[in-house]
């Protein structure tokens, strides 16, 4: 996959008469993305490798390399926008003009320095307009299909990938119900995620959902749909963009919370919520209406209209 991508990029660079360089970040990618991805599944959480890759590889290692070469800015093909707000003295991350292709969710973890040196040329265009331009200039990737799923797992078999990249033993354990009654055996916690219904490998006569993954007991709790519905979550590993932090002096009446629209996964719809600062750099997020399958390890991203306020990693829900 990566070699084909390099070939495609070189053909485009040649077509546009641009210099072309390949930088090998395999070691950094393994350390920052692959090892994180594997460890999160081993801990019973569902990771978001694209967010981590953006922060540490594309917008840290790559940007640092560019700066060392005398390059002032990097440009990527993400569908998002960056603007400088004079009244806030901050760079803002905004949604793409075309919301159905918007990728700002995956970029919430970028720093002010990274945003100040980033250009998103596609943020003002629709996907069709981009393809039309590529066809107009006869770029060889004009009809290339959109990328899907996680780029470094070709067959989308996450469990298999984790097994192949860890020395840890993947042990079978018990499925239990909400009361702790044993329902059957699971094949290892790496194969499951909160909210999952299909592919559990157990028949109970009615739809059952993964409610909780308990790494310490190696148990997976199953329940009804109502058991994966929550109105509150706790998030950590926070990064704020449109404000310095959640308890900034310029936020009035923070004890009453900060109103936002929150998104609990890339494919989820935004939902009105109030966020409250907690100790140890965490926040509590109270949704106006119940949310389905709030999943530890995934990112929750906060919006104020078109603007990304910030986000964090989901720790728990209730």
Coordinates of C-alpha atoms in Angstrom, one line a residue, residues 19-302:
X19 CA 10.6 18.4 -6.2
X20 CA 9.8 15.1 -4.6
X21 CA 11.3 13.7 -1.4
X22 CA 10.5 10.5 0.5
X23 CA 11.1 10.5 4.2
X24 CA 11.1 7.2 6.1
X25 CA 9.2 7.5 9.4
X26 CA 8.7 3.8 10.0
X27 CA 10.3 3.9 13.5
X28 CA 8.3 6.9 14.6
X29 CA 5.1 5.5 13.2
X30 CA 5.6 2.2 15.0
X31 CA 6.4 3.9 18.3
X32 CA 3.7 6.5 18.2
X33 CA 0.9 4.8 16.3
X34 CA 1.3 1.0 16.1
X35 CA 2.5 0.4 19.6
X36 CA -0.3 2.7 21.0
X37 CA -2.9 1.0 18.8
X38 CA -1.9 -2.5 20.0
X39 CA -1.6 -1.5 23.7
X40 CA -5.0 0.2 23.7
X41 CA -6.7 -3.0 22.5
X42 CA -4.8 -5.0 25.1
X43 CA -6.2 -2.7 27.8
X44 CA -9.7 -3.2 26.6
X45 CA -10.1 0.2 24.9
X46 CA -10.9 1.1 21.3
X47 CA -8.1 3.4 20.0
X48 CA -8.2 6.1 17.4
X49 CA -4.9 5.8 15.6
X50 CA -5.6 8.6 13.0
X51 CA -5.8 11.2 15.7
X52 CA -2.5 10.1 17.2
X53 CA -0.8 9.8 13.7
X54 CA -1.9 13.4 12.8
X55 CA -0.5 14.8 16.1
X56 CA 2.8 13.0 16.2
X57 CA 3.7 11.9 12.7
X58 CA 2.1 14.1 10.0
X59 CA 2.0 17.4 12.0
X60 CA 5.0 16.9 14.3
X61 CA 7.7 14.8 12.7
X62 CA 6.9 15.9 9.2
X63 CA 6.6 19.6 10.2
X64 CA 9.9 19.5 12.1
X65 CA 11.6 18.0 9.0
X66 CA 10.1 20.6 6.8
X67 CA 11.2 23.4 9.1
X68 CA 14.8 21.9 9.1
X69 CA 14.7 22.1 5.3
X70 CA 13.8 25.8 5.3
X71 CA 10.1 25.1 4.4
X72 CA 7.7 27.4 6.3
X73 CA 4.4 25.5 5.8
X74 CA 3.1 22.0 5.2
X75 CA -0.1 21.3 3.2
X76 CA -2.2 18.2 3.5
X77 CA -5.3 16.8 1.8
X78 CA -7.5 16.9 4.9
X79 CA -10.9 18.4 4.5
X80 CA -10.8 21.2 7.1
X81 CA -9.9 24.9 7.4
X82 CA -7.5 27.0 9.5
X83 CA -8.1 30.6 10.3
X84 CA -6.4 33.1 12.6
X85 CA -8.8 34.9 15.0
X86 CA -7.4 38.3 15.9
X87 CA -9.9 38.8 18.7
X88 CA -8.7 35.6 20.4
X89 CA -5.0 35.8 19.3
X90 CA -5.3 32.1 18.3
X91 CA -5.5 29.9 15.3
X92 CA -8.8 28.2 14.8
X93 CA -9.6 24.8 13.3
X94 CA -12.8 24.9 11.4
X95 CA -15.0 22.3 9.6
X96 CA -14.6 21.9 5.9
X97 CA -17.2 23.7 3.7
X98 CA -18.5 20.3 2.7
X99 CA -19.6 18.8 6.0
X100 CA -20.0 15.2 4.7
X101 CA -16.3 15.1 4.0
X102 CA -15.2 17.1 7.0
X103 CA -12.2 15.7 8.9
X104 CA -11.8 18.2 11.6
X105 CA -12.7 15.5 14.2
X106 CA -9.4 13.8 13.4
X107 CA -7.4 17.0 13.8
X108 CA -8.6 18.3 17.2
X109 CA -5.3 17.3 18.8
X110 CA -3.1 19.7 16.8
X111 CA -1.2 22.5 18.6
X112 CA -1.3 26.2 17.9
X113 CA 2.3 25.9 16.5
X114 CA 1.2 23.1 14.1
X115 CA -1.9 25.0 13.0
X116 CA 0.1 28.1 12.4
X117 CA 2.2 26.3 9.8
X118 CA -0.5 24.2 8.2
X119 CA -2.5 24.8 5.0
X120 CA -5.6 22.8 4.1
X121 CA -6.2 23.6 0.4
X122 CA -9.2 21.3 0.1
X123 CA -11.2 22.7 2.9
X124 CA -13.0 25.2 0.7
X125 CA -14.0 22.6 -2.0
X126 CA -16.3 19.6 -2.4
X127 CA -14.8 16.2 -3.2
X128 CA -16.4 16.4 -6.7
X129 CA -14.8 19.8 -7.3
X130 CA -11.4 18.4 -6.2
X131 CA -11.8 15.4 -8.6
X132 CA -12.8 17.8 -11.4
X133 CA -9.7 19.9 -10.9
X134 CA -7.5 16.7 -10.8
X135 CA -9.1 15.6 -14.1
X136 CA -8.6 19.1 -15.6
X137 CA -4.9 19.0 -14.9
X138 CA -4.7 15.3 -15.9
X139 CA -3.3 14.1 -12.5
X140 CA -2.9 10.3 -12.5
X141 CA -4.8 10.0 -9.1
X142 CA -7.9 11.8 -10.3
X143 CA -10.1 8.7 -10.2
X144 CA -8.4 7.0 -7.3
X145 CA -10.9 5.6 -4.7
X146 CA -11.2 7.3 -1.3
X147 CA -9.2 5.7 1.4
X148 CA -11.2 3.7 3.9
X149 CA -10.8 2.4 7.5
X150 CA -7.3 2.2 9.0
X151 CA -4.5 2.6 6.4
X152 CA -2.0 0.2 8.0
X153 CA -4.4 -2.7 8.4
X154 CA -5.2 -3.9 4.9
X155 CA -7.9 -6.5 5.7
X156 CA -9.5 -4.5 8.6
X157 CA -8.9 -7.5 10.9
X158 CA -7.9 -5.6 14.0
X159 CA -7.7 -8.6 16.3
X160 CA -5.4 -10.4 13.9
X161 CA -3.2 -7.4 13.6
X162 CA -2.9 -7.0 17.4
X163 CA -2.0 -10.7 17.8
X164 CA 0.7 -10.4 15.2
X165 CA 2.2 -7.3 16.9
X166 CA 2.4 -8.3 20.5
X167 CA 4.1 -11.0 22.6
X168 CA 1.3 -10.8 25.2
X169 CA -1.0 -13.9 25.5
X170 CA -4.5 -13.3 24.3
X171 CA -6.6 -15.2 26.8
X172 CA -10.2 -16.4 26.4
X173 CA -12.5 -15.3 29.2
X174 CA -16.1 -15.1 30.2
X175 CA -19.1 -13.2 28.8
X176 CA -21.2 -12.1 31.8
X177 CA -24.5 -10.3 32.1
X178 CA -25.0 -7.1 34.1
X179 CA -25.5 -9.1 37.3
X180 CA -22.3 -11.1 36.7
X181 CA -23.8 -14.3 35.6
X182 CA -21.6 -16.3 33.2
X183 CA -23.2 -16.4 29.7
X184 CA -20.4 -18.1 27.7
X185 CA -16.8 -17.7 26.5
X186 CA -15.2 -14.9 24.5
X187 CA -12.0 -15.3 22.4
X188 CA -10.0 -12.4 23.9
X189 CA -10.9 -8.8 24.7
X190 CA -8.9 -7.5 21.7
X191 CA -11.7 -8.7 19.5
X192 CA -14.5 -6.6 21.0
X193 CA -15.6 -3.0 21.4
X194 CA -18.3 -1.3 23.5
X195 CA -21.6 -1.2 21.7
X196 CA -20.7 -4.2 19.5
X197 CA -23.6 -6.5 18.7
X198 CA -22.5 -8.5 15.7
X199 CA -19.8 -11.1 15.7
X200 CA -19.9 -11.9 19.4
X201 CA -19.8 -15.6 18.7
X202 CA -22.5 -16.3 21.2
X203 CA -26.2 -16.9 20.7
X204 CA -28.5 -15.8 23.5
X205 CA -31.9 -15.7 21.8
X206 CA -32.0 -11.9 21.7
X207 CA -29.7 -9.1 20.6
X208 CA -27.0 -8.4 23.1
X209 CA -24.4 -5.6 23.2
X210 CA -21.0 -5.2 24.7
X211 CA -21.5 -2.9 27.7
X212 CA -18.1 -3.1 29.3
X213 CA -14.7 -4.7 28.8
X214 CA -13.0 -5.5 32.1
X215 CA -9.3 -6.0 31.4
X216 CA -8.5 -6.9 35.0
X217 CA -11.0 -9.8 35.3
X218 CA -10.8 -10.5 31.5
X219 CA -14.6 -10.4 31.4
X220 CA -16.9 -8.8 28.8
X221 CA -20.2 -7.6 30.1
X222 CA -23.2 -8.0 27.8
X223 CA -26.5 -6.3 28.1
X224 CA -29.6 -4.9 26.3
X225 CA -29.6 -1.8 24.1
X226 CA -30.6 0.3 27.1
X227 CA -27.4 -0.7 28.9
X228 CA -25.2 0.9 26.3
X229 CA -27.1 4.2 26.4
X230 CA -25.4 7.0 28.5
X231 CA -25.8 10.7 29.1
X232 CA -22.5 11.5 30.7
X233 CA -18.8 10.8 30.0
X234 CA -15.5 11.6 31.5
X235 CA -12.6 12.5 29.1
X236 CA -8.9 13.1 29.6
X237 CA -5.8 13.8 27.4
X238 CA -7.4 17.1 26.6
X239 CA -6.4 19.5 23.9
X240 CA -8.2 22.9 23.4
X241 CA -7.8 25.0 20.2
X242 CA -10.3 27.9 20.3
X243 CA -9.6 28.5 24.0
X244 CA -6.4 28.0 25.9
X245 CA -8.1 25.5 28.3
X246 CA -11.4 24.7 29.8
X247 CA -11.1 27.0 32.8
X248 CA -9.6 30.0 30.9
X249 CA -10.4 33.4 32.6
X250 CA -12.3 34.5 29.4
X251 CA -14.9 31.9 29.9
X252 CA -17.7 33.4 31.9
X253 CA -19.5 31.3 34.6
X254 CA -17.6 28.1 33.9
X255 CA -19.2 26.6 37.0
X256 CA -22.3 26.5 34.9
X257 CA -20.4 24.6 32.2
X258 CA -19.4 25.4 28.6
X259 CA -22.1 24.7 26.0
X260 CA -20.9 22.8 22.9
X261 CA -21.9 20.3 20.4
X262 CA -20.0 17.1 21.1
X263 CA -19.1 14.2 18.7
X264 CA -18.2 10.8 20.3
X265 CA -16.8 9.2 17.2
X266 CA -15.9 10.2 13.7
X267 CA -19.1 8.8 12.2
X268 CA -21.4 10.1 15.0
X269 CA -23.7 13.1 14.7
X270 CA -22.9 16.1 16.9
X271 CA -25.1 16.3 20.0
X272 CA -25.7 19.3 22.3
X273 CA -23.9 19.0 25.6
X274 CA -22.3 20.9 28.5
X275 CA -18.7 20.3 29.6
X276 CA -17.4 20.9 33.1
X277 CA -13.8 21.0 34.2
X278 CA -12.7 18.4 36.7
X279 CA -9.5 17.9 38.6
X280 CA -6.4 16.2 37.1
X281 CA -7.0 17.7 33.6
X282 CA -10.3 16.0 32.9
X283 CA -13.7 17.1 31.9
X284 CA -17.2 15.8 32.5
X285 CA -19.5 16.0 29.5
X286 CA -23.3 16.0 30.1
X287 CA -25.4 15.4 27.0
X288 CA -28.9 16.9 26.6
X289 CA -30.1 13.5 25.3
X290 CA -28.8 9.9 25.7
X291 CA -26.0 8.7 23.5
X292 CA -25.4 5.2 22.2
X293 CA -22.2 3.3 22.8
X294 CA -19.9 5.9 24.3
X295 CA -16.6 4.0 23.9
X296 CA -13.5 4.3 26.1
X297 CA -10.4 5.0 24.0
X298 CA -12.3 6.9 21.3
X299 CA -12.1 10.7 21.0
X300 CA -14.8 13.2 22.0
X301 CA -14.6 16.4 20.0
X302 CA -16.3 19.7 21.0

